[in-house]
C-alpha atoms as a printed R data frame, in Angstrom:
    type eleno elety resid chain resno       x       y       z
1   ATOM     1    CA   MET     A     1 -50.245 -20.221 -27.954
2   ATOM     2    CA   GLY     A     2 -53.518 -21.663 -29.237
3   ATOM     3    CA   GLU     A     3 -55.583 -19.279 -27.130
4   ATOM     4    CA   ARG     A     4 -53.694 -16.284 -28.480
5   ATOM     5    CA   LYS     A     5 -54.343 -17.339 -32.029
6   ATOM     6    CA   GLY     A     6 -57.929 -18.250 -31.283
7   ATOM     7    CA   THR     A     7 -58.807 -14.901 -29.787
8   ATOM     8    CA   ASN     A     8 -57.344 -13.008 -32.757
9   ATOM     9    CA   LYS     A     9 -59.074 -14.913 -35.561
10  ATOM    10    CA   TYR     A    10 -60.958 -13.010 -38.202
11  ATOM    11    CA   TYR     A    11 -63.865 -14.715 -39.943
12  ATOM    12    CA   PRO     A    12 -64.626 -13.217 -43.353
13  ATOM    13    CA   PRO     A    13 -68.273 -12.726 -44.517
14  ATOM    14    CA   ASP     A    14 -68.162 -15.606 -47.019
15  ATOM    15    CA   PHE     A    15 -66.833 -18.105 -44.445
16  ATOM    16    CA   ASN     A    16 -69.051 -21.217 -44.205
17  ATOM    17    CA   PRO     A    17 -68.278 -23.646 -41.373
18  ATOM    18    CA   GLU     A    18 -70.021 -26.532 -43.114
19  ATOM    19    CA   LYS     A    19 -68.078 -25.986 -46.299
20  ATOM    20    CA   HIS     A    20 -64.648 -24.864 -45.064
21  ATOM    21    CA   GLY     A    21 -64.557 -26.395 -41.590
22  ATOM    22    CA   SER     A    22 -61.721 -24.120 -40.358
23  ATOM    23    CA   LEU     A    23 -59.900 -20.963 -41.296
24  ATOM    24    CA   ASN     A    24 -56.815 -22.965 -42.356
25  ATOM    25    CA   ARG     A    25 -58.843 -24.782 -44.998
26  ATOM    26    CA   TYR     A    26 -60.442 -21.508 -45.957
27  ATOM    27    CA   HIS     A    27 -56.950 -19.977 -46.566
28  ATOM    28    CA   ASN     A    28 -55.507 -23.284 -47.900
29  ATOM    29    CA   SER     A    29 -52.642 -23.130 -45.374
30  ATOM    30    CA   HIS     A    30 -51.104 -25.450 -42.751
31  ATOM    31    CA   PRO     A    31 -51.337 -24.597 -39.051
32  ATOM    32    CA   LEU     A    32 -47.510 -24.651 -38.828
33  ATOM    33    CA   ARG     A    33 -47.197 -22.144 -41.702
34  ATOM    34    CA   GLU     A    34 -43.630 -22.033 -43.116
35  ATOM    35    CA   ARG     A    35 -42.435 -24.873 -40.918
36  ATOM    36    CA   ALA     A    36 -44.567 -27.314 -42.915
37  ATOM    37    CA   ARG     A    37 -43.488 -26.213 -46.401
38  ATOM    38    CA   LYS     A    38 -41.714 -29.565 -46.997
39  ATOM    39    CA   LEU     A    39 -44.278 -31.684 -45.234
40  ATOM    40    CA   SER     A    40 -45.169 -33.416 -48.512
41  ATOM    41    CA   GLN     A    41 -41.600 -34.834 -48.535
42  ATOM    42    CA   GLY     A    42 -41.908 -36.041 -44.937
43  ATOM    43    CA   ILE     A    43 -39.731 -33.190 -43.637
44  ATOM    44    CA   LEU     A    44 -40.774 -30.927 -40.783
45  ATOM    45    CA   ILE     A    45 -38.824 -27.806 -39.703
46  ATOM    46    CA   ILE     A    46 -38.212 -27.890 -35.950
47  ATOM    47    CA   ARG     A    47 -36.041 -26.042 -33.449
48  ATOM    48    CA   PHE     A    48 -33.113 -28.382 -32.670
49  ATOM    49    CA   GLU     A    49 -30.706 -27.936 -29.743
50  ATOM    50    CA   MET     A    50 -27.150 -29.286 -29.935
51  ATOM    51    CA   PRO     A    51 -26.880 -32.222 -27.472
52  ATOM    52    CA   TYR     A    52 -23.097 -32.031 -26.918
53  ATOM    53    CA   ASN     A    53 -19.969 -30.113 -27.996
54  ATOM    54    CA   ILE     A    54 -18.850 -30.620 -31.595
55  ATOM    55    CA   TRP     A    55 -16.270 -29.352 -34.132
56  ATOM    56    CA   CYS     A    56 -17.592 -28.232 -37.506
57  ATOM    57    CA   ASP     A    57 -15.840 -29.892 -40.491
58  ATOM    58    CA   GLY     A    58 -16.439 -26.867 -42.745
59  ATOM    59    CA   CYS     A    59 -14.963 -23.988 -40.699
60  ATOM    60    CA   LYS     A    60 -13.224 -26.047 -37.960
61  ATOM    61    CA   ASN     A    61 -14.910 -23.919 -35.303
62  ATOM    62    CA   HIS     A    62 -16.188 -25.149 -31.962
63  ATOM    63    CA   ILE     A    63 -19.958 -25.333 -31.478
64  ATOM    64    CA   GLY     A    64 -21.018 -25.617 -27.878
65  ATOM    65    CA   MET     A    65 -23.730 -27.700 -26.334
66  ATOM    66    CA   GLY     A    66 -27.103 -25.925 -26.255
67  ATOM    67    CA   VAL     A    67 -26.755 -23.925 -29.472
68  ATOM    68    CA   ARG     A    68 -30.101 -23.957 -31.336
69  ATOM    69    CA   TYR     A    69 -30.728 -24.373 -35.076
70  ATOM    70    CA   ASN     A    70 -33.656 -24.621 -37.477
71  ATOM    71    CA   ALA     A    71 -33.293 -28.282 -38.505
72  ATOM    72    CA   GLU     A    72 -35.128 -30.475 -40.990
73  ATOM    73    CA   LYS     A    73 -36.544 -33.499 -39.178
74  ATOM    74    CA   LYS     A    74 -37.451 -36.733 -40.967
75  ATOM    75    CA   LYS     A    75 -37.919 -40.394 -40.041
76  ATOM    76    CA   VAL     A    76 -35.264 -42.806 -41.392
77  ATOM    77    CA   GLY     A    77 -36.001 -46.079 -39.537
78  ATOM    78    CA   ASN     A    78 -37.055 -47.871 -36.372
79  ATOM    79    CA   TYR     A    79 -35.284 -49.483 -33.423
80  ATOM    80    CA   TYR     A    80 -37.780 -52.147 -32.625
81  ATOM    81    CA   THR     A    81 -40.873 -49.979 -32.274
82  ATOM    82    CA   THR     A    82 -38.977 -46.732 -31.528
83  ATOM    83    CA   PRO     A    83 -38.593 -44.473 -34.596
84  ATOM    84    CA   ILE     A    84 -35.162 -43.128 -35.577
85  ATOM    85    CA   TYR     A    85 -35.143 -39.466 -36.645
86  ATOM    86    CA   ARG     A    86 -32.471 -37.598 -38.598
87  ATOM    87    CA   PHE     A    87 -31.832 -33.862 -38.283
88  ATOM    88    CA   ARG     A    88 -30.159 -31.716 -40.950
89  ATOM    89    CA   MET     A    89 -29.090 -28.168 -40.136
90  ATOM    90    CA   LYS     A    90 -26.761 -25.497 -41.532
91  ATOM    91    CA   CYS     A    91 -23.779 -24.194 -39.540
92  ATOM    92    CA   HIS     A    92 -24.212 -20.558 -38.491
93  ATOM    93    CA   LEU     A    93 -20.512 -19.840 -39.169
94  ATOM    94    CA   CYS     A    94 -20.153 -21.344 -42.656
95  ATOM    95    CA   VAL     A    95 -22.155 -23.034 -45.461
96  ATOM    96    CA   ASN     A    96 -21.540 -26.555 -44.175
97  ATOM    97    CA   TYR     A    97 -24.519 -28.798 -43.316
98  ATOM    98    CA   ILE     A    98 -24.493 -31.035 -40.222
99  ATOM    99    CA   GLU     A    99 -26.559 -34.239 -40.013
100 ATOM   100    CA   MET     A   100 -27.319 -36.078 -36.767
101 ATOM   101    CA   GLN     A   101 -29.739 -38.874 -35.831
102 ATOM   102    CA   THR     A   102 -31.046 -40.505 -32.705
103 ATOM   103    CA   ASP     A   103 -29.635 -43.759 -31.212
104 ATOM   104    CA   PRO     A   104 -32.406 -45.375 -29.125
105 ATOM   105    CA   ALA     A   105 -30.207 -48.381 -28.266
106 ATOM   106    CA   ASN     A   106 -27.693 -46.241 -26.382
107 ATOM   107    CA   CYS     A   107 -30.020 -43.316 -25.535
108 ATOM   108    CA   ASP     A   108 -27.746 -40.952 -27.420
109 ATOM   109    CA   TYR     A   109 -27.295 -38.907 -30.625
110 ATOM   110    CA   VAL     A   110 -24.962 -39.954 -33.425
111 ATOM   111    CA   ILE     A   111 -23.262 -37.598 -35.922
112 ATOM   112    CA   VAL     A   112 -23.871 -38.783 -39.482
113 ATOM   113    CA   SER     A   113 -21.845 -36.175 -41.403
114 ATOM   114    CA   GLY     A   114 -20.520 -32.600 -41.301
115 ATOM   115    CA   ALA     A   115 -19.036 -32.543 -37.772
116 ATOM   116    CA   GLN     A   116 -16.915 -34.374 -35.172
117 ATOM   117    CA   ARG     A   117 -17.852 -34.987 -31.592
118 ATOM   118    CA   LYS     A   118 -15.737 -33.621 -28.757
119 ATOM   119    CA   GLU     A   119 -15.044 -36.785 -26.792
120 ATOM   120    CA   GLU     A   120 -16.188 -36.334 -23.200
121 ATOM   121    CA   ARG     A   121 -17.807 -39.737 -22.563
122 ATOM   122    CA   TRP     A   122 -16.992 -42.353 -19.935
123 ATOM   123    CA   ASP     A   123 -17.854 -45.969 -19.265
124 ATOM   124    CA   MET     A   124 -20.918 -46.323 -17.059
125 ATOM   125    CA   GLU     A   125 -19.646 -49.566 -15.580
126 ATOM   126    CA   ASP     A   126 -16.317 -48.035 -14.588
127 ATOM   127    CA   ASN     A   127 -18.197 -45.073 -13.140
128 ATOM   128    CA   GLU     A   128 -20.358 -47.422 -11.054
129 ATOM   129    CA   GLN     A   129 -23.586 -46.239 -12.615
130 ATOM   130    CA   VAL     A   130 -26.752 -48.251 -13.053
131 ATOM   131    CA   LEU     A   131 -26.617 -50.068 -16.386
132 ATOM   132    CA   THR     A   132 -29.654 -50.697 -18.508
133 ATOM   133    CA   THR     A   133 -30.553 -54.344 -19.097
134 ATOM   134    CA   GLU     A   134 -30.160 -55.308 -22.724
135 ATOM   135    CA   HIS     A   135 -32.935 -57.074 -24.643
136 ATOM   136    CA   GLU     A   136 -30.961 -60.315 -25.077
137 ATOM   137    CA   LYS     A   137 -30.188 -60.441 -21.372
138 ATOM   138    CA   LYS     A   138 -33.852 -59.948 -20.539
139 ATOM   139    CA   GLN     A   139 -34.845 -62.879 -22.736
140 ATOM   140    CA   LYS     A   140 -32.163 -65.083 -21.151
141 ATOM   141    CA   LEU     A   141 -33.349 -64.231 -17.645
142 ATOM   142    CA   GLU     A   142 -36.883 -65.219 -18.611
143 ATOM   143    CA   THR     A   143 -35.946 -68.554 -20.223
144 ATOM   144    CA   ASP     A   144 -32.782 -69.819 -18.400
145 ATOM   145    CA   ALA     A   145 -33.299 -70.668 -14.704
146 ATOM   146    CA   MET     A   146 -29.611 -71.250 -13.930
147 ATOM   147    CA   PHE     A   147 -28.661 -67.890 -15.446
148 ATOM   148    CA   ARG     A   148 -31.411 -66.246 -13.387
149 ATOM   149    CA   LEU     A   149 -30.042 -67.895 -10.181
150 ATOM   150    CA   GLU     A   150 -26.467 -66.767 -10.909
151 ATOM   151    CA   HIS     A   151 -27.662 -63.275 -11.721
152 ATOM   152    CA   GLY     A   152 -29.602 -63.110  -8.408
153 ATOM   153    CA   GLU     A   153 -26.503 -64.190  -6.400
154 ATOM   154    CA   ALA     A   154 -24.428 -61.489  -8.096
155 ATOM   155    CA   ASP     A   155 -27.103 -58.897  -7.293
156 ATOM   156    CA   ARG     A   156 -27.136 -59.914  -3.600
157 ATOM   157    CA   SER     A   157 -23.332 -59.689  -3.297
158 ATOM   158    CA   THR     A   158 -23.425 -56.246  -4.907
159 ATOM   159    CA   LEU     A   159 -26.090 -55.214  -2.388
160 ATOM   160    CA   LYS     A   160 -23.957 -56.347   0.583
161 ATOM   161    CA   LYS     A   161 -21.002 -54.297  -0.687
162 ATOM   162    CA   ALA     A   162 -23.139 -51.195  -1.195
163 ATOM   163    CA   LEU     A   163 -25.056 -51.492   2.110
164 ATOM   164    CA   PRO     A   164 -22.650 -49.323   4.272
165 ATOM   165    CA   THR     A   165 -22.696 -46.576   1.673
166 ATOM   166    CA   LEU     A   166 -26.473 -46.665   1.476
167 ATOM   167    CA   SER     A   167 -26.862 -46.519   5.286
168 ATOM   168    CA   HIS     A   168 -24.495 -43.492   5.411
169 ATOM   169    CA   ILE     A   169 -26.577 -41.745   2.753
170 ATOM   170    CA   GLN     A   170 -29.769 -42.460   4.667
171 ATOM   171    CA   GLU     A   171 -28.316 -41.024   7.904
172 ATOM   172    CA   ALA     A   172 -27.222 -37.872   6.071
173 ATOM   173    CA   GLN     A   173 -30.688 -37.470   4.603
174 ATOM   174    CA   SER     A   174 -32.362 -37.952   7.972
175 ATOM   175    CA   ALA     A   175 -30.118 -35.240   9.484
176 ATOM   176    CA   TRP     A   176 -31.403 -32.778   6.907
177 ATOM   177    CA   LYS     A   177 -35.005 -33.767   7.359
178 ATOM   178    CA   ASP     A   178 -35.976 -30.962   9.808
179 ATOM   179    CA   ASP     A   179 -36.247 -27.983   7.470
180 ATOM   180    CA   PHE     A   180 -37.160 -25.415  10.163
181 ATOM   181    CA   ALA     A   181 -34.173 -26.226  12.392
182 ATOM   182    CA   LEU     A   182 -31.815 -26.165   9.433
183 ATOM   183    CA   ASN     A   183 -33.194 -22.853   8.252
184 ATOM   184    CA   SER     A   184 -32.882 -21.320  11.737
185 ATOM   185    CA   MET     A   185 -29.315 -22.540  12.102
186 ATOM   186    CA   LEU     A   186 -28.376 -21.197   8.691
187 ATOM   187    CA   ARG     A   187 -29.925 -17.778   9.363
188 ATOM   188    CA   LYS     A   188 -28.178 -17.528  12.750
189 ATOM   189    CA   ARG     A   189 -24.830 -18.345  11.200
190 ATOM   190    CA   PHE     A   190 -25.475 -15.781   8.498
191 ATOM   191    CA   ARG     A   191 -26.268 -13.051  11.066
192 ATOM   192    CA   GLU     A   192 -23.082 -13.785  13.031
193 ATOM   193    CA   LYS     A   193 -20.992 -13.690   9.877
194 ATOM   194    CA   LYS     A   194 -22.630 -10.438   8.757
195 ATOM   195    CA   LYS     A   195 -21.973  -8.818  12.141
196 ATOM   196    CA   ALA     A   196 -18.308  -9.866  12.032
197 ATOM   197    CA   MET     A   197 -17.979  -8.484   8.513
198 ATOM   198    CA   GLN     A   198 -19.466  -5.136   9.611
199 ATOM   199    CA   GLU     A   199 -17.050  -4.881  12.569
200 ATOM   200    CA   GLU     A   200 -14.111  -5.692  10.330
201 ATOM   201    CA   GLU     A   201 -15.238  -3.083   7.804
202 ATOM   202    CA   GLU     A   202 -15.492  -0.439  10.551
203 ATOM   203    CA   ARG     A   203 -11.967  -1.269  11.757
204 ATOM   204    CA   ASP     A   204 -10.646  -1.029   8.199
205 ATOM   205    CA   GLN     A   205 -12.332   2.329   7.671
206 ATOM   206    CA   ALA     A   206 -10.899   3.673  10.942
207 ATOM   207    CA   LEU     A   207  -7.411   2.492   9.962
208 ATOM   208    CA   GLN     A   208  -7.731   4.025   6.504
209 ATOM   209    CA   ALA     A   209  -8.864   7.347   7.982
210 ATOM   210    CA   LYS     A   210  -6.019   7.309  10.530
211 ATOM   211    CA   ALA     A   211  -3.300   6.467   8.001
212 ATOM   212    CA   SER     A   212  -4.886   8.438   5.114
213 ATOM   213    CA   LEU     A   213  -5.041   5.368   2.886
214 ATOM   214    CA   ALA     A   214  -7.141   5.126  -0.254
215 ATOM   215    CA   ILE     A   215  -6.450   1.459  -1.030
216 ATOM   216    CA   PRO     A   216  -8.648  -1.497  -0.056
217 ATOM   217    CA   LEU     A   217  -7.355  -3.594   2.839
218 ATOM   218    CA   VAL     A   218  -7.179  -7.373   2.530
219 ATOM   219    CA   PRO     A   219  -8.364  -9.507   5.475
220 ATOM   220    CA   GLU     A   220  -5.636 -10.468   7.901
221 ATOM   221    CA   THR     A   221  -4.589 -14.087   8.377
222 ATOM   222    CA   GLU     A   222  -2.994 -16.070  11.179
223 ATOM   223    CA   ASP     A   223   0.439 -15.783   9.548
224 ATOM   224    CA   ASP     A   224   0.080 -11.982   9.532
225 ATOM   225    CA   ARG     A   225  -0.702 -11.963  13.256
226 ATOM   226    CA   LYS     A   226   2.316 -14.138  14.070
227 ATOM   227    CA   LEU     A   227   4.610 -11.959  11.974
228 ATOM   228    CA   ALA     A   228   3.273  -8.772  13.567
229 ATOM   229    CA   ALA     A   229   3.827 -10.224  17.062
230 ATOM   230    CA   LEU     A   230   7.498 -10.881  16.261
231 ATOM   231    CA   LEU     A   231   8.148  -7.279  15.151
232 ATOM   232    CA   LYS     A   232   9.284  -4.646  17.664
233 ATOM   233    CA   PHE     A   233   9.492  -0.981  16.745
234 ATOM   234    CA   HIS     A   234  12.136   0.959  18.731
235 ATOM   235    CA   THR     A   235  14.717   3.638  18.071
236 ATOM   236    CA   LEU     A   236  18.364   2.801  17.502
237 ATOM   237    CA   ASP     A   237  19.660   5.206  20.198
238 ATOM   238    CA   SER     A   238  18.777   4.921  23.867
239 ATOM   239    CA   TYR     A   239  17.584   7.761  26.065
240 ATOM   240    CA   GLU     A   240  21.050   8.244  27.612
241 ATOM   241    CA   ASP     A   241  22.679   8.460  24.167
242 ATOM   242    CA   LYS     A   242  20.157  11.075  23.094
243 ATOM   243    CA   GLN     A   243  20.833  13.134  26.234
244 ATOM   244    CA   LYS     A   244  24.604  12.969  25.684
245 ATOM   245    CA   LEU     A   245  24.215  14.045  22.060
246 ATOM   246    CA   LYS     A   246  21.970  16.921  23.095
247 ATOM   247    CA   ARG     A   247  24.456  18.127  25.726
248 ATOM   248    CA   THR     A   248  27.320  17.903  23.241
249 ATOM   249    CA   GLU     A   249  25.409  20.063  20.788
250 ATOM   250    CA   ILE     A   250  24.668  22.634  23.497
251 ATOM   251    CA   ILE     A   251  28.340  22.788  24.581
252 ATOM   252    CA   SER     A   252  29.664  23.118  21.034
253 ATOM   253    CA   ARG     A   253  27.098  25.787  20.166
254 ATOM   254    CA   SER     A   254  28.269  29.423  20.053
255 ATOM   255    CA   TRP     A   255  27.308  31.698  22.905
256 ATOM   256    CA   PHE     A   256  26.466  34.524  20.523
257 ATOM   257    CA   SER     A   257  23.612  34.185  18.084
258 ATOM   258    CA   SER     A   258  24.554  34.693  14.461
259 ATOM   259    CA   THR     A   259  21.143  36.034  13.500
260 ATOM   260    CA   PRO     A   260  21.045  39.860  13.063
261 ATOM   261    CA   GLY     A   261  19.176  41.803  15.743
262 ATOM   262    CA   PRO     A   262  16.400  44.276  15.190
263 ATOM   263    CA   ARG     A   263  18.723  47.289  15.691
264 ATOM   264    CA   ALA     A   264  22.132  48.223  14.270
265 ATOM   265    CA   GLY     A   265  23.581  49.151  17.686
266 ATOM   266    CA   SER     A   266  22.811  45.762  19.210
267 ATOM   267    CA   SER     A   267  24.313  44.000  16.176
268 ATOM   268    CA   LYS     A   268  27.545  46.041  16.518
269 ATOM   269    CA   ALA     A   269  27.785  45.316  20.234
270 ATOM   270    CA   GLY     A   270  27.236  41.618  19.525
271 ATOM   271    CA   SER     A   271  30.004  41.588  16.903
272 ATOM   272    CA   VAL     A   272  32.434  43.340  19.297
273 ATOM   273    CA   LEU     A   273  31.647  40.904  22.087
274 ATOM   274    CA   LYS     A   274  32.136  38.005  19.691
275 ATOM   275    CA   LYS     A   275  35.571  39.360  18.683
276 ATOM   276    CA   LEU     A   276  36.494  39.819  22.341
277 ATOM   277    CA   ALA     A   277  35.527  36.202  22.995
278 ATOM   278    CA   GLN     A   278  37.682  35.042  20.073
279 ATOM   279    CA   ASN     A   279  40.664  37.114  21.349
280 ATOM   280    CA   ARG     A   280  40.159  35.622  24.765
281 ATOM   281    CA   ARG     A   281  40.388  32.145  23.272
282 ATOM   282    CA   CYS     A   282  43.566  33.108  21.371
283 ATOM   283    CA   ALA     A   283  45.262  34.592  24.470
284 ATOM   284    CA   PRO     A   284  47.733  32.331  26.337
285 ATOM   285    CA   VAL     A   285  46.424  30.475  29.321
286 ATOM   286    CA   GLY     A   286  49.199  31.411  31.736
287 ATOM   287    CA   SER     A   287  49.084  35.244  31.296
288 ATOM   288    CA   PRO     A   288  46.419  37.041  33.348
289 ATOM   289    CA   ILE     A   289  43.839  39.108  31.524
290 ATOM   290    CA   THR     A   290  44.056  42.809  32.341
291 ATOM   291    CA   VAL     A   291  41.857  45.770  31.525
292 ATOM   292    CA   GLU     A   292  44.237  46.826  28.787
293 ATOM   293    CA   ASP     A   293  43.967  43.379  27.156
294 ATOM   294    CA   LEU     A   294  40.275  43.973  26.720
295 ATOM   295    CA   GLY     A   295  40.996  47.392  25.104
296 ATOM   296    CA   ILE     A   296  39.458  49.476  27.906
297 ATOM   297    CA   MET     A   297  41.274  52.767  28.902
298 ATOM   298    CA   ARG     A   298  40.537  54.649  32.076
299 ATOM   299    CA   ARG     A   299  40.233  58.425  31.669
300 ATOM   300    CA   ARG     A   300  41.707  60.334  34.623
301 ATOM   301    CA   SER     A   301  40.031  63.358  36.134
302 ATOM   302    CA   ARG     A   302  41.658  66.807  36.240
303 ATOM   303    CA   GLU     A   303  42.397  66.649  39.990
304 ATOM   304    CA   ALA     A   304  44.147  63.326  39.555
305 ATOM   305    CA   LEU     A   305  46.259  64.754  36.729
306 ATOM   306    CA   GLU     A   306  47.283  67.811  38.810
307 ATOM   307    CA   SER     A   307  48.278  65.641  41.758
308 ATOM   308    CA   LEU     A   308  50.374  63.444  39.508
309 ATOM   309    CA   ARG     A   309  52.092  66.461  38.000
310 ATOM   310    CA   LEU     A   310  52.927  67.956  41.443
311 ATOM   311    CA   ALA     A   311  54.218  64.637  42.639
312 ATOM   312    CA   ALA     A   312  56.450  64.430  39.586
313 ATOM   313    CA   GLU     A   313  57.852  67.945  40.205
314 ATOM   314    CA   THR     A   314  58.529  67.365  43.891
315 ATOM   315    CA   PRO     A   315  61.970  65.716  44.283
316 ATOM   316    CA   LYS     A   316  62.390  62.669  46.463
317 ATOM   317    CA   PRO     A   317  64.934  62.580  49.307
318 ATOM   318    CA   GLY     A   318  68.387  61.632  48.051
319 ATOM   319    CA   GLU     A   319  67.889  63.028  44.530
320 ATOM   320    CA   PRO     A   320  69.161  66.409  43.288
321 ATOM   321    CA   TRP     A   321  66.570  69.086  42.859
322 ATOM   322    CA   VAL     A   322  66.077  70.306  39.319
323 ATOM   323    CA   PRO     A   323  64.582  73.759  38.821
324 ATOM   324    CA   GLU     A   324  61.507  74.337  36.787
325 ATOM   325    CA   GLY     A   325  63.282  76.214  34.029
326 ATOM   326    CA   ASN     A   326  65.787  73.408  33.409
327 ATOM   327    CA   THR     A   327  63.312  70.813  32.307
328 ATOM   328    CA   GLN     A   328  65.270  69.559  29.363
329 ATOM   329    CA   ASP     A   329  67.486  67.254  31.397
330 ATOM   330    CA   ARG     A   330  64.549  65.811  33.274
331 ATOM   331    CA   PRO     A   331  62.629  63.037  31.547
332 ATOM   332    CA   ALA     A   332  58.987  63.710  30.891
333 ATOM   333    CA   SER     A   333  56.615  61.431  32.669
334 ATOM   334    CA   PRO     A   334  53.301  60.548  31.181
335 ATOM   335    CA   PRO     A   335  50.410  62.554  32.510
336 ATOM   336    CA   ASP     A   336  48.545  59.516  33.745
337 ATOM   337    CA   CYS     A   337  51.445  57.829  35.473
338 ATOM   338    CA   SER     A   338  51.380  57.314  39.218
339 ATOM   339    CA   PRO     A   339  53.909  59.083  41.559
340 ATOM   340    CA   GLU     A   340  55.756  55.843  42.177
341 ATOM   341    CA   THR     A   341  56.448  55.310  38.501
342 ATOM   342    CA   ALA     A   342  57.506  58.912  37.726
343 ATOM   343    CA   GLU     A   343  61.177  58.774  38.902
344 ATOM   344    CA   THR     A   344  64.309  60.405  37.566
345 ATOM   345    CA   PRO     A   345  66.821  58.203  35.835
346 ATOM   346    CA   ARG     A   346  69.663  56.672  37.810
347 ATOM   347    CA   SER     A   347  73.090  55.542  36.696
348 ATOM   348    CA   ARG     A   348  73.537  51.948  37.865
349 ATOM   349    CA   GLY     A   349  75.888  50.683  35.213
350 ATOM   350    CA   PRO     A   350  79.583  51.221  34.637
351 ATOM   351    CA   PRO     A   351  80.961  54.712  34.001
352 ATOM   352    CA   GLY     A   352  81.204  54.230  30.289
353 ATOM   353    CA   GLN     A   353  77.529  53.569  30.029
354 ATOM   354    CA   ALA     A   354  76.406  56.404  32.214
355 ATOM   355    CA   GLY     A   355  75.920  58.807  29.349
356 ATOM   356    CA   LYS     A   356  73.899  56.310  27.480
357 ATOM   357    CA   ARG     A   357  71.766  55.682  30.481
358 ATOM   358    CA   GLN     A   358  71.216  59.397  30.929
359 ATOM   359    CA   ASP     A   359  70.272  59.770  27.292
360 ATOM   360    CA   ARG     A   360  67.720  56.948  27.669
361 ATOM   361    CA   PRO     A   361  66.023  57.353  31.025
362 ATOM   362    CA   ARG     A   362  63.937  54.494  32.358
363 ATOM   363    CA   SER     A   363  61.488  54.166  35.137
364 ATOM   364    CA   PRO     A   364  61.078  51.071  37.273
365 ATOM   365    CA   PRO     A   365  58.357  48.738  36.088
366 ATOM   366    CA   GLY     A   366  54.957  49.303  37.554
367 ATOM   367    CA   PRO     A   367  51.330  48.777  36.735
368 ATOM   368    CA   SER     A   368  50.977  52.207  35.161
369 ATOM   369    CA   GLN     A   369  54.064  51.681  33.009
370 ATOM   370    CA   GLU     A   370  52.747  48.301  31.925
371 ATOM   371    CA   ALA     A   371  49.526  50.030  30.987
372 ATOM   372    CA   ALA     A   372  51.420  52.637  29.008
373 ATOM   373    CA   THR     A   373  53.482  49.957  27.299
374 ATOM   374    CA   SER     A   374  50.367  48.049  26.488
375 ATOM   375    CA   ARG     A   375  48.867  51.219  25.045
376 ATOM   376    CA   ASP     A   376  51.966  51.912  22.921
377 ATOM   377    CA   THR     A   377  52.405  48.346  21.680
378 ATOM   378    CA   PRO     A   378  49.109  46.614  21.006
379 ATOM   379    CA   HIS     A   379  48.593  43.188  22.569
380 ATOM   380    CA   PRO     A   380  48.330  40.390  20.008
381 ATOM   381    CA   GLY     A   381  44.993  39.362  21.464
382 ATOM   382    CA   THR     A   382  43.443  42.853  21.609
383 ATOM   383    CA   LEU     A   383  41.315  44.507  18.972
384 ATOM   384    CA   SER     A   384  42.083  47.538  16.843
385 ATOM   385    CA   SER     A   385  38.960  49.224  18.156
386 ATOM   386    CA   SER     A   386  38.883  49.579  21.972
387 ATOM   387    CA   LEU     A   387  36.219  50.540  24.419
388 ATOM   388    CA   VAL     A   388  36.732  53.775  26.468
389 ATOM   389    CA   ALA     A   389  35.308  53.926  29.984
390 ATOM   390    CA   ASP     A   390  34.798  57.357  31.509
391 ATOM   391    CA   TYR     A   391  35.672  57.463  35.185
392 ATOM   392    CA   SER     A   392  35.819  61.295  35.522
393 ATOM   393    CA   ASP     A   393  33.394  61.314  38.399
394 ATOM   394    CA   SER     A   394  35.167  58.582  40.322
395 ATOM   395    CA   GLU     A   395  37.859  59.230  42.891
396 ATOM   396    CA   SER     A   396  41.497  59.198  41.709
397 ATOM   397    CA   GLU     A   397  43.654  56.357  42.840
């Protein structure tokens, strides 16, 4: 500080070192400038730092230890040869003034006015700290031999009690004596810890990328490992149950797909086949399924029709011959009936019912008649629309 001021001094032309001596005398000013404005009253402005925590009496606010103020310092007395100084400063939060002074007897500061101390003190004797010897005790040790002997015995007993603790402290200090070995051990431990942290960070990043997580992961503990070892992730159904459920779904599924096909013809054929399957389910179990039940009719060829007609006109042995012109009394046989089914009516009942029988001729039951009956009366399981198969090129039965 002095060098900075010394290098920047300006000496005016009328400055005389023999007359003025220094620049301060030349300017009639004190070296401390404004800090020495009350020096005539014995007051010097200094920078004071708060020694402990206090409560201001003016604003009731807390002022922490270490807060600095511009305080007025003056001497108010002596403790033996040690001067006692008093400091007066203004609170930075209000207009209240705080006064404190030194206490050389207790090596402390005492609040005179304007504030209250936040009590954080303890007894040095209870805290097993080294106590300072008072002035009266020093004089007594110098003059009284018996008191000095008793005091020495008390000091030796205190030393014996504190000897194990002191030896333990010395061993701990000797263990830390080799600075190079301690530094090497510390750096090695730090490298191992850093490597483990890097591996853990890589594992966390891989897990976050796999699970698409954007949250930070906390380090795992031993309790987490035990809990994770107790958990088992498995499905509720076994493999056999899954297979049974899959087979049941396949069996209960419809044979015909419900989705429309690319063409109209295939969709119509699929709908007809579906209806045929439904009719087949509705049909009784005991009755056999015939071609007529499925709605399929066989178309006879011309040669087959001519042969059937000739067979119908030719009389069988034992039956009266009916000429061609008298065809009214002869029952008409269907064109697609077989020769066995096309027979003339017979009177098998009593005489009174003969005329009725002749009026209503019947033919014995046969497969062709059943087909004709099925064509006349629709089967409850058949469809309104039937399929026609053309067998014109095939041989007649």
